[in-house]
Tab-separated table of C-alpha atoms in Angstrom:
chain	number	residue	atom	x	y	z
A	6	UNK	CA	-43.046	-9.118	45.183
A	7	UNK	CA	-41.718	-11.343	42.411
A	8	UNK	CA	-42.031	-9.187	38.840
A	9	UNK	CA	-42.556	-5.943	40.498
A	10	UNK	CA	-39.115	-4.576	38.877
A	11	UNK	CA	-40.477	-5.657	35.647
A	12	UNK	CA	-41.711	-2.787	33.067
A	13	UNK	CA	-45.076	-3.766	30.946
A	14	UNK	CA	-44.066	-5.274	27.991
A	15	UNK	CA	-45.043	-2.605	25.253
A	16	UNK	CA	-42.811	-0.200	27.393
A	17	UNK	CA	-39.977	-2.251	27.405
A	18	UNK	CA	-40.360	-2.477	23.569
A	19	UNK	CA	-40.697	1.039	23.514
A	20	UNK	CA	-37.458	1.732	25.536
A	21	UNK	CA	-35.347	-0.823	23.650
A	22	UNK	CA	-36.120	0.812	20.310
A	23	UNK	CA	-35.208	4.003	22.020
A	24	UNK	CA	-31.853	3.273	22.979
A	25	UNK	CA	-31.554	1.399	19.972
A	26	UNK	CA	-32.285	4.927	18.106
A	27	UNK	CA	-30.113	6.850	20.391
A	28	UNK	CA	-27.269	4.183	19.695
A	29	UNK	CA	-27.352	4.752	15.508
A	30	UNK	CA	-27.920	8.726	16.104
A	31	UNK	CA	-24.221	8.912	17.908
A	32	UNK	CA	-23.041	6.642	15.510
A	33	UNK	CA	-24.271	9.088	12.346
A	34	UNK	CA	-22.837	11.775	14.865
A	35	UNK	CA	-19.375	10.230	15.018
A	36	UNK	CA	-19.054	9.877	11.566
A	37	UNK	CA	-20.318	13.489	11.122
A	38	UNK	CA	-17.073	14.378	13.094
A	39	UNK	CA	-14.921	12.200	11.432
A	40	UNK	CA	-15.880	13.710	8.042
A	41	UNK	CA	-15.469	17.002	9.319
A	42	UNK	CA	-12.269	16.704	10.676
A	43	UNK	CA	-11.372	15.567	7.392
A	44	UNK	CA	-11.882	18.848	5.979
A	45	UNK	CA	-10.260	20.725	8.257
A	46	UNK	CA	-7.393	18.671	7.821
A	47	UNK	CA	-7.435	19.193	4.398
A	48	UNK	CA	-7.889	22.801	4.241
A	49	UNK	CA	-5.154	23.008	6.726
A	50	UNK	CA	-2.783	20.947	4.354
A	51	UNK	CA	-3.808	23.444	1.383
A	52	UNK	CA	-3.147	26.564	3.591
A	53	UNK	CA	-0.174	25.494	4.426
A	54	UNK	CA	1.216	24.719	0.526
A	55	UNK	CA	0.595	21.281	0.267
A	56	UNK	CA	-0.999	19.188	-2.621
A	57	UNK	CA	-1.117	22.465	-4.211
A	58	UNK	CA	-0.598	20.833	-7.657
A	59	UNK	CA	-2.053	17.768	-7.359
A	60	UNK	CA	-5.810	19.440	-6.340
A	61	UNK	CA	-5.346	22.058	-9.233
A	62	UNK	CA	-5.023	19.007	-11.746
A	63	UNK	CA	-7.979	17.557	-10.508
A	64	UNK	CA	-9.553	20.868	-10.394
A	65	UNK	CA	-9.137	21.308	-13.783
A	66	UNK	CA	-9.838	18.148	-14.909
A	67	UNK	CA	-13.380	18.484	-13.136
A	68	UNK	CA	-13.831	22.061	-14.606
A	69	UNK	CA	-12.679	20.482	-18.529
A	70	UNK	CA	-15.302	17.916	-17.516
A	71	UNK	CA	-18.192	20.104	-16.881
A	72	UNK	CA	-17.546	22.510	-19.763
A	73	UNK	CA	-16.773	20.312	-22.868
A	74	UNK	CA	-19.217	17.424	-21.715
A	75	UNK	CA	-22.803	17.107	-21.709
A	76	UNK	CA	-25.214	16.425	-18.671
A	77	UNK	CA	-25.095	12.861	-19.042
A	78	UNK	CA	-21.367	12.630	-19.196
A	79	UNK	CA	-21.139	14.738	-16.252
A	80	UNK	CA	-24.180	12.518	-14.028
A	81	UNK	CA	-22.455	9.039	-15.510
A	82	UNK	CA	-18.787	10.549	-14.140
A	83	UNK	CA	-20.453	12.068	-10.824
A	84	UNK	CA	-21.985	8.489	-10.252
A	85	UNK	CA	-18.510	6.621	-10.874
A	86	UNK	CA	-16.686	8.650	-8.144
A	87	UNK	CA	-19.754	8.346	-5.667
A	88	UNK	CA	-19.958	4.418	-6.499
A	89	UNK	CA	-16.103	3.560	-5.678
A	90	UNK	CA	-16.349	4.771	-2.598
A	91	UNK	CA	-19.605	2.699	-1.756
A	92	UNK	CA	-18.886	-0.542	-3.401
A	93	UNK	CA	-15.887	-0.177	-1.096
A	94	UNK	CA	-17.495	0.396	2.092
A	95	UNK	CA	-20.470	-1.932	1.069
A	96	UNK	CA	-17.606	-4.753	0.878
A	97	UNK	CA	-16.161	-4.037	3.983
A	98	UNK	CA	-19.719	-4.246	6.059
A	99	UNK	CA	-19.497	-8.213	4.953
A	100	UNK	CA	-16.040	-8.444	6.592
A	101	UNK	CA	-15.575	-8.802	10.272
A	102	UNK	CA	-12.432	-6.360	9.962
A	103	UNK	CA	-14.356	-3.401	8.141
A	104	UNK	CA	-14.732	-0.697	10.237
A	105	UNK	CA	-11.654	0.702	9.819
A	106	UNK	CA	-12.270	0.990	6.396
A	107	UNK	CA	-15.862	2.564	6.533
A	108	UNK	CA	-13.667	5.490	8.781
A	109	UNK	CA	-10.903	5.353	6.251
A	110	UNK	CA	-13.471	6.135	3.821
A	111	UNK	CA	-15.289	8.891	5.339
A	112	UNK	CA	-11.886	10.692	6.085
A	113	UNK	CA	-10.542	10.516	2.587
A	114	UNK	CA	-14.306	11.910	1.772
A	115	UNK	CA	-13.782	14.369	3.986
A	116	UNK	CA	-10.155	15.140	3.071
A	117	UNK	CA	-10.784	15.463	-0.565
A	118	UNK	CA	-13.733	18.197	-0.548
A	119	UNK	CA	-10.883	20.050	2.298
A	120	UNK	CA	-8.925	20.537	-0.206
A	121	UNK	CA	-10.935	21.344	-3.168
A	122	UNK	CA	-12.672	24.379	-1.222
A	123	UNK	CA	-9.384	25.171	0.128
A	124	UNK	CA	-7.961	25.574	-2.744
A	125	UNK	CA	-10.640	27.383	-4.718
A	126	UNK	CA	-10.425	30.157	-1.657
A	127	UNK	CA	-6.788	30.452	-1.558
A	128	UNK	CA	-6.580	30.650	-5.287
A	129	UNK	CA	-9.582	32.577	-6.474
A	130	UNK	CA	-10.968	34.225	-3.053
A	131	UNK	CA	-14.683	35.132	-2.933
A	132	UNK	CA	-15.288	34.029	-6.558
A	133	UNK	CA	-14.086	30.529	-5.203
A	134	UNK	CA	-15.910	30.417	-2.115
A	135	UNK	CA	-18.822	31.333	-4.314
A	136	UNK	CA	-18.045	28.586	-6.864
A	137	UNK	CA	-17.640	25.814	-3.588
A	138	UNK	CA	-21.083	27.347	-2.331
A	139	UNK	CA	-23.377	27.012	-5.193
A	140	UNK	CA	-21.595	23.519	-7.324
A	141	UNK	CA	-19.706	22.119	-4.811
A	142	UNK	CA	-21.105	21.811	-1.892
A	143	UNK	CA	-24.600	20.698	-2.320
A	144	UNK	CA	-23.687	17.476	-4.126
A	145	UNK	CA	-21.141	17.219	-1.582
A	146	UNK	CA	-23.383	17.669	1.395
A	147	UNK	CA	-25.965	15.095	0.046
A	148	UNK	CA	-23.131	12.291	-1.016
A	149	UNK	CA	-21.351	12.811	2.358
A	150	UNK	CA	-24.542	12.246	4.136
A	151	UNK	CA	-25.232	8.831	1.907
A	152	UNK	CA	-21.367	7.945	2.303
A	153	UNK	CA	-21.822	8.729	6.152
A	154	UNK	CA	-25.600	6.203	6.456
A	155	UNK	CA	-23.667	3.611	4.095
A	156	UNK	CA	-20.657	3.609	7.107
A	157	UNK	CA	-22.929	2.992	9.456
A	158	UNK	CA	-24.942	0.229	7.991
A	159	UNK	CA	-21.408	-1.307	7.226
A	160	UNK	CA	-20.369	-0.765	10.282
A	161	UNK	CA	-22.718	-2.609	11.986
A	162	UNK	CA	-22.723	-5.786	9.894
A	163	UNK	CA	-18.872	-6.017	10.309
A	164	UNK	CA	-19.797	-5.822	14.295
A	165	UNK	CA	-22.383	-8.731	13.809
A	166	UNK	CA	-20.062	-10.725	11.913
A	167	UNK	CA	-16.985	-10.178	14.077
A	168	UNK	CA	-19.122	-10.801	17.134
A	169	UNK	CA	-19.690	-14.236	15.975
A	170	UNK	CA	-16.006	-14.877	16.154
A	171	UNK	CA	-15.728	-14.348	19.154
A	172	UNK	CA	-14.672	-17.370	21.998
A	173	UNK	CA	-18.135	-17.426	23.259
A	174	UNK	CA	-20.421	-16.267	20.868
A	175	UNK	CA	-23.665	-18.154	20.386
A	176	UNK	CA	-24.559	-19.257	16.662
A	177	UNK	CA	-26.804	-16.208	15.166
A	178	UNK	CA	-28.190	-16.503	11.632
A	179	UNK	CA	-27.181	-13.101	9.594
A	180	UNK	CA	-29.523	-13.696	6.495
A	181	UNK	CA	-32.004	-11.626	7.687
A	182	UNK	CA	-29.694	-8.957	9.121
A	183	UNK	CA	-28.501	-9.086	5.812
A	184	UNK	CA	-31.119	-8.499	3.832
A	185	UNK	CA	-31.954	-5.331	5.706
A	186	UNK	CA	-28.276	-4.072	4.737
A	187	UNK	CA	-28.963	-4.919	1.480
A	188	UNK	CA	-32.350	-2.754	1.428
A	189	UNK	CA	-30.612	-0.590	2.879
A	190	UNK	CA	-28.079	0.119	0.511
A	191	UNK	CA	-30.773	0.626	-1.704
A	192	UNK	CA	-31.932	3.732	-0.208
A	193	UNK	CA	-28.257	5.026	0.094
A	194	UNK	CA	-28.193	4.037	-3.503
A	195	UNK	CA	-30.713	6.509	-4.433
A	196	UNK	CA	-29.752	9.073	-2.099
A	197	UNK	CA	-26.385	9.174	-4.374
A	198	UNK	CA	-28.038	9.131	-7.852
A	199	UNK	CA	-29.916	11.798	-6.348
A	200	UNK	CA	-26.914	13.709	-5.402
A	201	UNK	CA	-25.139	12.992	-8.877
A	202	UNK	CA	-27.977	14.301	-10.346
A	203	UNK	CA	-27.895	17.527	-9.087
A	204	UNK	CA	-24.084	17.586	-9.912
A	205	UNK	CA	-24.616	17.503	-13.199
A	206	UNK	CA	-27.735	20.498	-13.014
A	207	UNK	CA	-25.875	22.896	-11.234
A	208	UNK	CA	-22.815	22.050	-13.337
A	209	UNK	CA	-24.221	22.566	-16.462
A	210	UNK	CA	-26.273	25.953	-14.854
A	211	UNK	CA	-24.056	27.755	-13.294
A	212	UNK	CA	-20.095	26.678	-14.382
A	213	UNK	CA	-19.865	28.992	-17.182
A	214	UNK	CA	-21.823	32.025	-15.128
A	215	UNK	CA	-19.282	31.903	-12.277
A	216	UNK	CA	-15.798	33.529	-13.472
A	217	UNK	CA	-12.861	32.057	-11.700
């Protein structure tokens, strides 16, 4: 019979969001991975007696930071490094060509905190695993995850925009795609503030406590 194939409307609604759920889950998943693997690599790269030097200058320049500065200066800093990062990825969702950049991104992300809590363990031991633990990581964790939504948000507005480059693409109109990146971005936004926010708290409760 004609239509029997055809699943009830509200069904087929319910399926479509479904998949379209699954579909941004393995994305968030890859770029879990890809962050991760960033670490390793950069612990790996420390263990081996690389970038030694260059990660204890920036070590030290984030510990000078955090003892001769107040909260403020410590939040408005935090915020700086977190917003590079996303003004860079939030660029590259508006170009067809981006997604290589949103990975880019979430490797050097993931490559940078490698070697910071590589180094603190292979230069301070326990007392540097506990100083990763209880400054680093928890602002890291929460920015990662923002850095990680904000890739995949880009990610999927480069897609729409490339896809409309294509030979035989029919004419879509973006604005309202947009928007919802834009909102969006918002949230991630916030996510980050909230992040640099507890940067600064820990760093100003705990950095003088913890002997390195």
């Amino acid at each position: 019979m004609e239509g029997t194939n055809r699943l009830p409307m509200p069904r087929r609604r319910r399926r479509a969001k479904g998949a379209s759920i699954s579909s941004a889950n393995f994305k968030f998943l890859i770029m879990c991975v890809v962050v991760i693997t960033g670490m390793i690599v950069g612990a790996a790269i420390i263990q081996r007696g690389y970038a030694i030097y260059y990660t204890k200058g920036l070590f030290e320049d984030f510990i000078s930071l955090r003892q001769s500065h107040g909260f403020f200066s410590v939040f408005f800093s935090s915020i700086g490094s977190v917003l590079i990062l996303l003004i860079i990825v939030f660029i590259s969702g508006l170009s067809a060509a981006g997604i290589p950049i949103s990975f880019a991104a979430l490797i050097y992300k993931g490559l940078g905190l490698g070697l910071t809590c590589g180094y603190l363990y292979l230069s301070y031991g326990f007392s540097g695993l506990l100083f990763s633990v209880v400054i680093i990581v928890p602002h890291a964790f929460i920015s990662s995850v923002a850095l990680i939504l904000a890739c995949r948000e880009s990610s999927r507005m480069s897609m729409f925009i490339f896809s409309q480059l294509l030979p035989e693409s029919k004419y879509y109109k973006l604005w309202n795609d947009f928007k919802l990146f834009c909102r969006r971005y918002l949230i991630i936004l916030v996510i980050s503030i909230i992040s640099c926010f507890i940067d600064a708290m820990l760093s100003k409760l705990f950095i003088n406590l913890i002997s390195l």
